[in-house]
Amino acid sequence: MKKKNPDLSELDQIAREKRKVQFYLRLMLGLGSSCGVMVPIEPFFTTLNELSAQETALIQKQAKEQSDQLE
């Protein structure tokens, strides 16, 4: 993932990317249903899963760093 804005934390960037993917997923599903066609949605879910995994790993890393600082 490219860092577009250095002021945003990595977690904020991941959350932003997830919202974008969710928006486009809803857009494609809406267009697909209004046109009566099947839209391949697996790539959207794959991307969302990857972003969620990155987010989880980053949260766990931050939690570990905070617990290490308390010791």
mmCIF file of N, CA and C in Angstrom, residues 30-65:
data_model
loop_
_atom_site.group_PDB
_atom_site.id
_atom_site.type_symbol
_atom_site.label_atom_id
_atom_site.label_comp_id
_atom_site.label_asym_id
_atom_site.label_seq_id
_atom_site.Cartn_x
_atom_site.Cartn_y
_atom_site.Cartn_z
ATOM 1 N N GLY A 30 -24.767 -2.660 -6.691
ATOM 2 C CA GLY A 30 -25.936 -1.882 -7.099
ATOM 3 C C GLY A 30 -26.082 -1.833 -8.607
ATOM 4 N N LEU A 31 -24.982 -1.596 -9.291
ATOM 5 C CA LEU A 31 -25.031 -1.569 -10.759
ATOM 6 C C LEU A 31 -25.397 -2.937 -11.308
ATOM 7 N N GLY A 32 -24.824 -3.968 -10.712
ATOM 8 C CA GLY A 32 -25.117 -5.325 -11.165
ATOM 9 C C GLY A 32 -26.575 -5.679 -10.994
ATOM 10 N N SER A 33 -27.144 -5.294 -9.856
ATOM 11 C CA SER A 33 -28.554 -5.641 -9.631
ATOM 12 C C SER A 33 -29.486 -4.793 -10.494
ATOM 13 N N SER A 34 -29.119 -3.546 -10.739
ATOM 14 C CA SER A 34 -29.995 -2.718 -11.568
ATOM 15 C C SER A 34 -29.934 -3.123 -13.039
ATOM 16 N N CYS A 35 -28.809 -3.659 -13.460
ATOM 17 C CA CYS A 35 -28.669 -4.097 -14.854
ATOM 18 C C CYS A 35 -28.997 -5.580 -15.020
ATOM 19 N N GLY A 36 -29.131 -6.274 -13.927
ATOM 20 C CA GLY A 36 -29.449 -7.693 -13.991
ATOM 21 C C GLY A 36 -28.297 -8.557 -14.455
ATOM 22 N N VAL A 37 -27.075 -8.162 -14.072
ATOM 23 C CA VAL A 37 -25.897 -8.959 -14.462
ATOM 24 C C VAL A 37 -25.153 -9.407 -13.212
ATOM 25 N N MET A 38 -24.379 -10.456 -13.367
ATOM 26 C CA MET A 38 -23.553 -10.954 -12.271
ATOM 27 C C MET A 38 -22.224 -10.196 -12.266
ATOM 28 N N VAL A 39 -21.857 -9.688 -11.132
ATOM 29 C CA VAL A 39 -20.603 -8.957 -10.989
ATOM 30 C C VAL A 39 -19.669 -9.820 -10.148
ATOM 31 N N PRO A 40 -18.442 -10.043 -10.624
ATOM 32 C CA PRO A 40 -17.497 -10.834 -9.815
ATOM 33 C C PRO A 40 -17.068 -10.021 -8.589
ATOM 34 N N ILE A 41 -17.418 -10.510 -7.409
ATOM 35 C CA ILE A 41 -17.121 -9.760 -6.194
ATOM 36 C C ILE A 41 -15.988 -10.369 -5.387
ATOM 37 N N GLU A 42 -15.490 -11.510 -5.811
ATOM 38 C CA GLU A 42 -14.412 -12.163 -5.073
ATOM 39 C C GLU A 42 -13.179 -11.271 -4.913
ATOM 40 N N PRO A 43 -12.758 -10.523 -5.945
ATOM 41 C CA PRO A 43 -11.590 -9.646 -5.755
ATOM 42 C C PRO A 43 -11.798 -8.597 -4.657
ATOM 43 N N PHE A 44 -13.022 -8.113 -4.522
ATOM 44 C CA PHE A 44 -13.307 -7.132 -3.478
ATOM 45 C C PHE A 44 -13.132 -7.763 -2.101
ATOM 46 N N PHE A 45 -13.673 -8.970 -1.928
ATOM 47 C CA PHE A 45 -13.567 -9.641 -0.643
ATOM 48 C C PHE A 45 -12.129 -10.051 -0.343
ATOM 49 N N THR A 46 -11.389 -10.419 -1.357
ATOM 50 C CA THR A 46 -9.975 -10.758 -1.169
ATOM 51 C C THR A 46 -9.212 -9.538 -0.668
ATOM 52 N N THR A 47 -9.453 -8.403 -1.308
ATOM 53 C CA THR A 47 -8.786 -7.166 -0.904
ATOM 54 C C THR A 47 -9.186 -6.762 0.506
ATOM 55 N N LEU A 48 -10.471 -6.875 0.818
ATOM 56 C CA LEU A 48 -10.931 -6.540 2.170
ATOM 57 C C LEU A 48 -10.296 -7.452 3.215
ATOM 58 N N ASN A 49 -10.175 -8.737 2.907
ATOM 59 C CA ASN A 49 -9.541 -9.675 3.837
ATOM 60 C C ASN A 49 -8.067 -9.340 4.047
ATOM 61 N N GLU A 50 -7.374 -8.977 2.976
ATOM 62 C CA GLU A 50 -5.966 -8.613 3.085
ATOM 63 C C GLU A 50 -5.799 -7.355 3.935
ATOM 64 N N LEU A 51 -6.654 -6.357 3.701
ATOM 65 C CA LEU A 51 -6.574 -5.129 4.480
ATOM 66 C C LEU A 51 -6.904 -5.388 5.955
ATOM 67 N N SER A 52 -7.877 -6.241 6.197
ATOM 68 C CA SER A 52 -8.232 -6.579 7.579
ATOM 69 C C SER A 52 -7.081 -7.304 8.272
ATOM 70 N N ALA A 53 -6.407 -8.170 7.547
ATOM 71 C CA ALA A 53 -5.260 -8.882 8.114
ATOM 72 C C ALA A 53 -4.134 -7.903 8.446
ATOM 73 N N GLN A 54 -3.893 -6.946 7.565
ATOM 74 C CA GLN A 54 -2.876 -5.926 7.830
ATOM 75 C C GLN A 54 -3.249 -5.100 9.054
ATOM 76 N N GLU A 55 -4.524 -4.741 9.132
ATOM 77 C CA GLU A 55 -5.006 -3.947 10.251
ATOM 78 C C GLU A 55 -4.842 -4.711 11.569
ATOM 79 N N THR A 56 -5.207 -5.973 11.571
ATOM 80 C CA THR A 56 -5.084 -6.803 12.765
ATOM 81 C C THR A 56 -3.628 -6.936 13.188
ATOM 82 N N ALA A 57 -2.753 -7.178 12.228
ATOM 83 C CA ALA A 57 -1.330 -7.321 12.532
ATOM 84 C C ALA A 57 -0.770 -6.024 13.112
ATOM 85 N N LEU A 58 -1.186 -4.912 12.569
ATOM 86 C CA LEU A 58 -0.696 -3.623 13.052
ATOM 87 C C LEU A 58 -1.215 -3.325 14.464
ATOM 88 N N ILE A 59 -2.462 -3.650 14.724
ATOM 89 C CA ILE A 59 -3.034 -3.437 16.056
ATOM 90 C C ILE A 59 -2.321 -4.323 17.078
ATOM 91 N N GLN A 60 -2.055 -5.577 16.701
ATOM 92 C CA GLN A 60 -1.344 -6.483 17.602
ATOM 93 C C GLN A 60 0.078 -5.984 17.864
ATOM 94 N N LYS A 61 0.725 -5.476 16.823
ATOM 95 C CA LYS A 61 2.081 -4.949 16.971
ATOM 96 C C LYS A 61 2.088 -3.752 17.917
ATOM 97 N N GLN A 62 1.116 -2.851 17.746
ATOM 98 C CA GLN A 62 1.045 -1.674 18.620
ATOM 99 C C GLN A 62 0.741 -2.078 20.059
ATOM 100 N N ALA A 63 -0.131 -3.054 20.247
ATOM 101 C CA ALA A 63 -0.446 -3.524 21.593
ATOM 102 C C ALA A 63 0.783 -4.141 22.246
ATOM 103 N N LYS A 64 1.555 -4.895 21.484
ATOM 104 C CA LYS A 64 2.775 -5.512 22.023
ATOM 105 C C LYS A 64 3.790 -4.433 22.389
ATOM 106 N N GLU A 65 3.931 -3.420 21.534
ATOM 107 C CA GLU A 65 4.867 -2.330 21.830
ATOM 108 C C GLU A 65 4.452 -1.579 23.087
#
